[in-house]
mmCIF file with all atom_site columns, C-alpha atoms in Angstrom:
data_model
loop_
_atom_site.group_PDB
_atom_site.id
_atom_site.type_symbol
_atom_site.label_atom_id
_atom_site.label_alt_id
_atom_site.label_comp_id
_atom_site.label_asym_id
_atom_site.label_entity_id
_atom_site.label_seq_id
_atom_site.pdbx_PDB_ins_code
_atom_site.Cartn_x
_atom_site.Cartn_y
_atom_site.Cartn_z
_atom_site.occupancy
_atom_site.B_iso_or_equiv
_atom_site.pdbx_formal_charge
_atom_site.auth_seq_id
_atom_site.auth_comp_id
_atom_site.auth_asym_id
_atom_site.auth_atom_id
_atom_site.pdbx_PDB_model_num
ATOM 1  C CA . UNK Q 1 1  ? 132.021 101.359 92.009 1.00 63.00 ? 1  UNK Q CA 1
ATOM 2  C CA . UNK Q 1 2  ? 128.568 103.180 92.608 1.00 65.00 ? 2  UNK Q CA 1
ATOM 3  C CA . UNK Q 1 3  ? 126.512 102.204 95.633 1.00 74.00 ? 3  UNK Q CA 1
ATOM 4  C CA . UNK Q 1 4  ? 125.059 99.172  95.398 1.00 74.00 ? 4  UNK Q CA 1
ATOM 5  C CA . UNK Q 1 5  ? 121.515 100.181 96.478 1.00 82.00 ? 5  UNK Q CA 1
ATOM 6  C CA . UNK Q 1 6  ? 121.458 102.629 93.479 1.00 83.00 ? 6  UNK Q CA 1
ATOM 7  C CA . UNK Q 1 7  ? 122.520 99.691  91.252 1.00 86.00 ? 7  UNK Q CA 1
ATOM 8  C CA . UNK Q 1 8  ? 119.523 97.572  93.047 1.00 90.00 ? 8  UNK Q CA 1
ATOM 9  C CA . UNK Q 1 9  ? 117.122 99.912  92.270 1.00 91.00 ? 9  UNK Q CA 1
ATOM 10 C CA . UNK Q 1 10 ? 118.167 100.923 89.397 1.00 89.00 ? 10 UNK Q CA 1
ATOM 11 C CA . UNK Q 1 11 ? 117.753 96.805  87.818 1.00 92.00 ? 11 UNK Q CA 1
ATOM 12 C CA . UNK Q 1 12 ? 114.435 96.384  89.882 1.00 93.00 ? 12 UNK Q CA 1
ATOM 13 C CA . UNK Q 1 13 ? 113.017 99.442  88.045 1.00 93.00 ? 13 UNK Q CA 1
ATOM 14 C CA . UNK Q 1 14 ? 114.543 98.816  84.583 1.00 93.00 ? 14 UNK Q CA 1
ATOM 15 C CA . UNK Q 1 15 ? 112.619 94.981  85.121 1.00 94.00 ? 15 UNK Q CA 1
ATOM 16 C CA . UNK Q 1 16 ? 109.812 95.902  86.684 1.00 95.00 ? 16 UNK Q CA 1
ATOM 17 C CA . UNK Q 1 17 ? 109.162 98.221  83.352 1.00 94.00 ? 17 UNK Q CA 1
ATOM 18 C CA . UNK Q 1 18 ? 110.201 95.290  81.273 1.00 92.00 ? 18 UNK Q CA 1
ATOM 19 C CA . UNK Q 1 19 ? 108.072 92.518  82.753 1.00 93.00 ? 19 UNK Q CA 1
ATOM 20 C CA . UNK Q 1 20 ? 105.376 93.690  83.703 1.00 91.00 ? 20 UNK Q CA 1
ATOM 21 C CA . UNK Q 1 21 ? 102.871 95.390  80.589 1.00 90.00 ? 21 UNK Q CA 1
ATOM 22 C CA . UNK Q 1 22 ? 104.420 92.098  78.638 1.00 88.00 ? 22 UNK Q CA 1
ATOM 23 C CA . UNK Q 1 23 ? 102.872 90.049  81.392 1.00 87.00 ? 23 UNK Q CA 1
ATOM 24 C CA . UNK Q 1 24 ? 99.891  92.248  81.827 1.00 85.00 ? 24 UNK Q CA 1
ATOM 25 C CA . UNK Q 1 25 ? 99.132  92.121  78.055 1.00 84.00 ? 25 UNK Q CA 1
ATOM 26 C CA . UNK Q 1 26 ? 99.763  88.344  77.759 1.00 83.00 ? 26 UNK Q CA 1
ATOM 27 C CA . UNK Q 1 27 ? 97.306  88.135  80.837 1.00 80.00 ? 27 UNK Q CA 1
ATOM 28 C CA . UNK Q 1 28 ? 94.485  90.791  79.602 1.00 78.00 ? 28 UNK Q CA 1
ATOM 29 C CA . UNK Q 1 29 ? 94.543  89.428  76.013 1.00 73.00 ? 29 UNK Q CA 1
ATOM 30 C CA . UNK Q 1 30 ? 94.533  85.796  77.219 1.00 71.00 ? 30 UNK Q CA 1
ATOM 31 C CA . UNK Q 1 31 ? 91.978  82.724  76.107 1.00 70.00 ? 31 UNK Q CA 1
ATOM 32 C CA . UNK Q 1 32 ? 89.826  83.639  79.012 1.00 68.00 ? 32 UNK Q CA 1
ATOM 33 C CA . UNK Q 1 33 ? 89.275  87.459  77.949 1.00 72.00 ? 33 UNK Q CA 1
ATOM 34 C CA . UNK Q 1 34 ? 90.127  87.665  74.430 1.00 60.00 ? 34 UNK Q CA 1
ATOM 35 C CA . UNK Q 1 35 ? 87.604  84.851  73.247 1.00 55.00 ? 35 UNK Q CA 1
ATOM 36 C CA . UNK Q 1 36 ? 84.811  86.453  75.239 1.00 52.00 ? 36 UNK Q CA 1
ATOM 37 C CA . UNK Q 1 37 ? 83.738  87.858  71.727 1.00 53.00 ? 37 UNK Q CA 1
ATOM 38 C CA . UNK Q 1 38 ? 84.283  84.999  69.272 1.00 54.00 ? 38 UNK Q CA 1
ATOM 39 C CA . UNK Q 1 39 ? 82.577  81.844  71.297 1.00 53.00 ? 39 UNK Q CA 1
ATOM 40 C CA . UNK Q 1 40 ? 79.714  82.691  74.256 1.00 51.00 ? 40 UNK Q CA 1
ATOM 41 C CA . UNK Q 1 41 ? 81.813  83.020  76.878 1.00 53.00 ? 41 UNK Q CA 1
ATOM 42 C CA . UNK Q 1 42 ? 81.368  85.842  79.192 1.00 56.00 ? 42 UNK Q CA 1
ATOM 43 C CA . UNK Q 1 43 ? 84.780  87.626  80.232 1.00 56.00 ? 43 UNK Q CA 1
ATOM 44 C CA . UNK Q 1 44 ? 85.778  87.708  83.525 1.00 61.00 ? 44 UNK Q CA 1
ATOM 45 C CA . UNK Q 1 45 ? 85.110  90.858  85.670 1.00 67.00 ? 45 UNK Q CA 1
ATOM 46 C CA . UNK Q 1 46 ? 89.512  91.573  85.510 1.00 70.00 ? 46 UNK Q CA 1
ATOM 47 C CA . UNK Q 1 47 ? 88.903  91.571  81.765 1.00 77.00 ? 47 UNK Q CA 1
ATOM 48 C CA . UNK Q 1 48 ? 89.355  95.228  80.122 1.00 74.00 ? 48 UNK Q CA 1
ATOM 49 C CA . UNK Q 1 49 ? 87.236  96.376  77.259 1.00 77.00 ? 49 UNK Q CA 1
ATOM 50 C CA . UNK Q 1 50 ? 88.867  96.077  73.840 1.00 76.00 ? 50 UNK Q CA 1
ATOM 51 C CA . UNK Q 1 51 ? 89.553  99.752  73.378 1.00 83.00 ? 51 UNK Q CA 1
ATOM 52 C CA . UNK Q 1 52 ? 90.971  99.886  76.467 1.00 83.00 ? 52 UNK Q CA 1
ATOM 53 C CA . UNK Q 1 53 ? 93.096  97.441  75.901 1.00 81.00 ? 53 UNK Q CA 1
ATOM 54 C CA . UNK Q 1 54 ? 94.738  98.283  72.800 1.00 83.00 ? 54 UNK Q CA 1
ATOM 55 C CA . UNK Q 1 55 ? 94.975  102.043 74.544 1.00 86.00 ? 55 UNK Q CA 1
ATOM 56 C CA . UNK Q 1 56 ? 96.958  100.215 76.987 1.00 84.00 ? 56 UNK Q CA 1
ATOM 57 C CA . UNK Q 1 57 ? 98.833  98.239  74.639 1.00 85.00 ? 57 UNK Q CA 1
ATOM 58 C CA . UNK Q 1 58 ? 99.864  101.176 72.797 1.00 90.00 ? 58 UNK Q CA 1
ATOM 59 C CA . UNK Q 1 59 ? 101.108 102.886 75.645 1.00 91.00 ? 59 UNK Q CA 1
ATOM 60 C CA . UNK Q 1 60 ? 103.548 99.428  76.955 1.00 91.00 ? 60 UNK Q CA 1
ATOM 61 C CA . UNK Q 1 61 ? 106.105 99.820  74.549 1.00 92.00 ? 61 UNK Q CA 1
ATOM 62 C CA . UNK Q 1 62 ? 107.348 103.279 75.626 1.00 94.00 ? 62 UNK Q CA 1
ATOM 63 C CA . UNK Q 1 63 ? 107.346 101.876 79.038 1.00 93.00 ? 63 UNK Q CA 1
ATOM 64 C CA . UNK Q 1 64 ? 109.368 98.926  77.828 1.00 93.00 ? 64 UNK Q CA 1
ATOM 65 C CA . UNK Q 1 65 ? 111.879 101.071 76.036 1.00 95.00 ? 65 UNK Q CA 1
ATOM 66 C CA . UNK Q 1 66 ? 112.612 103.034 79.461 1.00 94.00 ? 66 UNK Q CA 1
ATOM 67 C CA . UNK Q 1 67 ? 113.070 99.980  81.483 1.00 95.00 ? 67 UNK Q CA 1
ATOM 68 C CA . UNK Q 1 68 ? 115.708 98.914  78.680 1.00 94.00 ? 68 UNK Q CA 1
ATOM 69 C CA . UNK Q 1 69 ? 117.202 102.003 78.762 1.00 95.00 ? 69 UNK Q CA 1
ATOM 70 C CA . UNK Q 1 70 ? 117.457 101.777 82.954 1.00 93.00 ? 70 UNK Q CA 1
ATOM 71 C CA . UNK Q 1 71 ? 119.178 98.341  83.070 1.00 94.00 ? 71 UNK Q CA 1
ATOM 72 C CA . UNK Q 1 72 ? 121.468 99.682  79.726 1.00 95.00 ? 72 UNK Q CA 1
ATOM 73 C CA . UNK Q 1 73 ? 122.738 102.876 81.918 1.00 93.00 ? 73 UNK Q CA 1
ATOM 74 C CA . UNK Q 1 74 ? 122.830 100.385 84.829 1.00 92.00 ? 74 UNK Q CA 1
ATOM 75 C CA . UNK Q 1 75 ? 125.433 98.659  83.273 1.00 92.00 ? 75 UNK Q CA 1
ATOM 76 C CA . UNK Q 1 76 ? 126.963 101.075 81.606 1.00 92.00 ? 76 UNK Q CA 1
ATOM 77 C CA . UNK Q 1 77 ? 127.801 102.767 84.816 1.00 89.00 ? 77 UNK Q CA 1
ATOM 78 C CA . UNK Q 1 78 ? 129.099 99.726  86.047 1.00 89.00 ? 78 UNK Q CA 1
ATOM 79 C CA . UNK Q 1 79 ? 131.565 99.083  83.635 1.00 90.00 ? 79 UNK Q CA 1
ATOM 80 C CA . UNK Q 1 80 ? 133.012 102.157 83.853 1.00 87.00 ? 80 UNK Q CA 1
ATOM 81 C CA . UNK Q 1 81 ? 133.493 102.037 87.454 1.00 85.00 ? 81 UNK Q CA 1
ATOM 82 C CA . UNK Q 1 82 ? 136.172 99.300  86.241 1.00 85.00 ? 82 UNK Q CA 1
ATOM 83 C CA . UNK Q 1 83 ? 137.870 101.704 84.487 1.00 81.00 ? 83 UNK Q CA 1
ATOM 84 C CA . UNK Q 1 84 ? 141.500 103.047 85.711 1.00 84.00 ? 84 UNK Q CA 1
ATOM 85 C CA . UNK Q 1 85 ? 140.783 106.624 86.593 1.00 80.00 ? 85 UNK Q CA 1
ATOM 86 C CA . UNK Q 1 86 ? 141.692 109.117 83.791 1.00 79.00 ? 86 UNK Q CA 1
ATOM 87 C CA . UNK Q 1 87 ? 145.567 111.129 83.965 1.00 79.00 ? 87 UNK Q CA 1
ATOM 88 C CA . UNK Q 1 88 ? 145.258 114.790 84.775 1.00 74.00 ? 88 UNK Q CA 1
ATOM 89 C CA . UNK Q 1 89 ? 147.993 116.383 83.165 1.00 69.00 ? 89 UNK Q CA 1
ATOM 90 C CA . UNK Q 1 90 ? 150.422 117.559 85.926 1.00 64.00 ? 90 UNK Q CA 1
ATOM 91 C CA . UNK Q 1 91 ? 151.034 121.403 85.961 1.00 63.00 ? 91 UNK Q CA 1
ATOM 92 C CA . UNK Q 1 92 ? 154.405 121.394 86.948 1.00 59.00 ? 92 UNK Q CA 1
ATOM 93 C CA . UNK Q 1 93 ? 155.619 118.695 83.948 1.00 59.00 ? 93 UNK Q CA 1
ATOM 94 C CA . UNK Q 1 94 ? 153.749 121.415 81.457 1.00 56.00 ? 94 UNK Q CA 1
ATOM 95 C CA . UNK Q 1 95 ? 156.283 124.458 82.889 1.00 55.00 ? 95 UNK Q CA 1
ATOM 96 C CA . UNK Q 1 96 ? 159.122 122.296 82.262 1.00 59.00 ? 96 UNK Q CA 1
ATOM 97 C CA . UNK Q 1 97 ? 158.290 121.008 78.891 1.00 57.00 ? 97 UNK Q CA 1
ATOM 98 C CA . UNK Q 1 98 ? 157.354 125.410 78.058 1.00 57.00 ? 98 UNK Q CA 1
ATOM 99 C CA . UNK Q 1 99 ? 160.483 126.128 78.863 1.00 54.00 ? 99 UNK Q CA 1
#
C-alpha cells in the first residue's frame, strides 16, 4: 500500500486543481462582475478586466486536466497496491527443466 500521506497529498492536489479555476471562473464571471458592462453597474474592485479574464480562462483547463490526471494516478497506484505481488521465475526450477 503506498504511504498514506503521499496518497493525501496526492487527492488534495489533484482537487485543489479541479475546484478551484471552476470556482474562480464561476465567481469572476458572476452577475456581480460580468453585468458590469450590459446594465450601469459598476464592478466590484475583485472583478478582473475582460481580457484578463478570458486569459485566465484559457489557461484553467490545462490546470484542470492535471488535477484529473493526479487523482487518476492516485488511484491507479492504489489499486495496484491490491495486487498479489508478481512470480519471479525461480533459477533453480529453470536448471532442472534445461536439463
Amino acid at each position: 500500500m503506498p504511504k498514506r500521506n503521499s496518497v493525501l497529498i496526492f487527492f488534495i492536489a489533484g482537487a485543489i486543481f479541479l475546484v478551484v479555476p471552476l470556482i474562480l471562473v464561476l465567481f469572476w464571471d458572476g452577475p456581480s462582475c460580468g453585468f458590469g458592462d450590459k446594465f450601469s453597474v459598476v464592478p466590484n474592485d475583485y472583478c478582473l478586466s475582460p481580457r484578463l479574464l478570458k486569459s485566465f480562462a484559457s489557461f484553467f483547463p490545462f490546470l484542470m486536466v492535471i488535477g484529473a490526471v493526479l487523482i487518476g494516478y492516485n488511484l491507479k497506484r492504489i489499486s495496484d497496491s491490491y495486487l498479489p505481488p508478481k512470480e519471479e521465475p525461480d533459477e533453480d526450477n529453470s536448471e532442472i527443466s534445461e536439463t
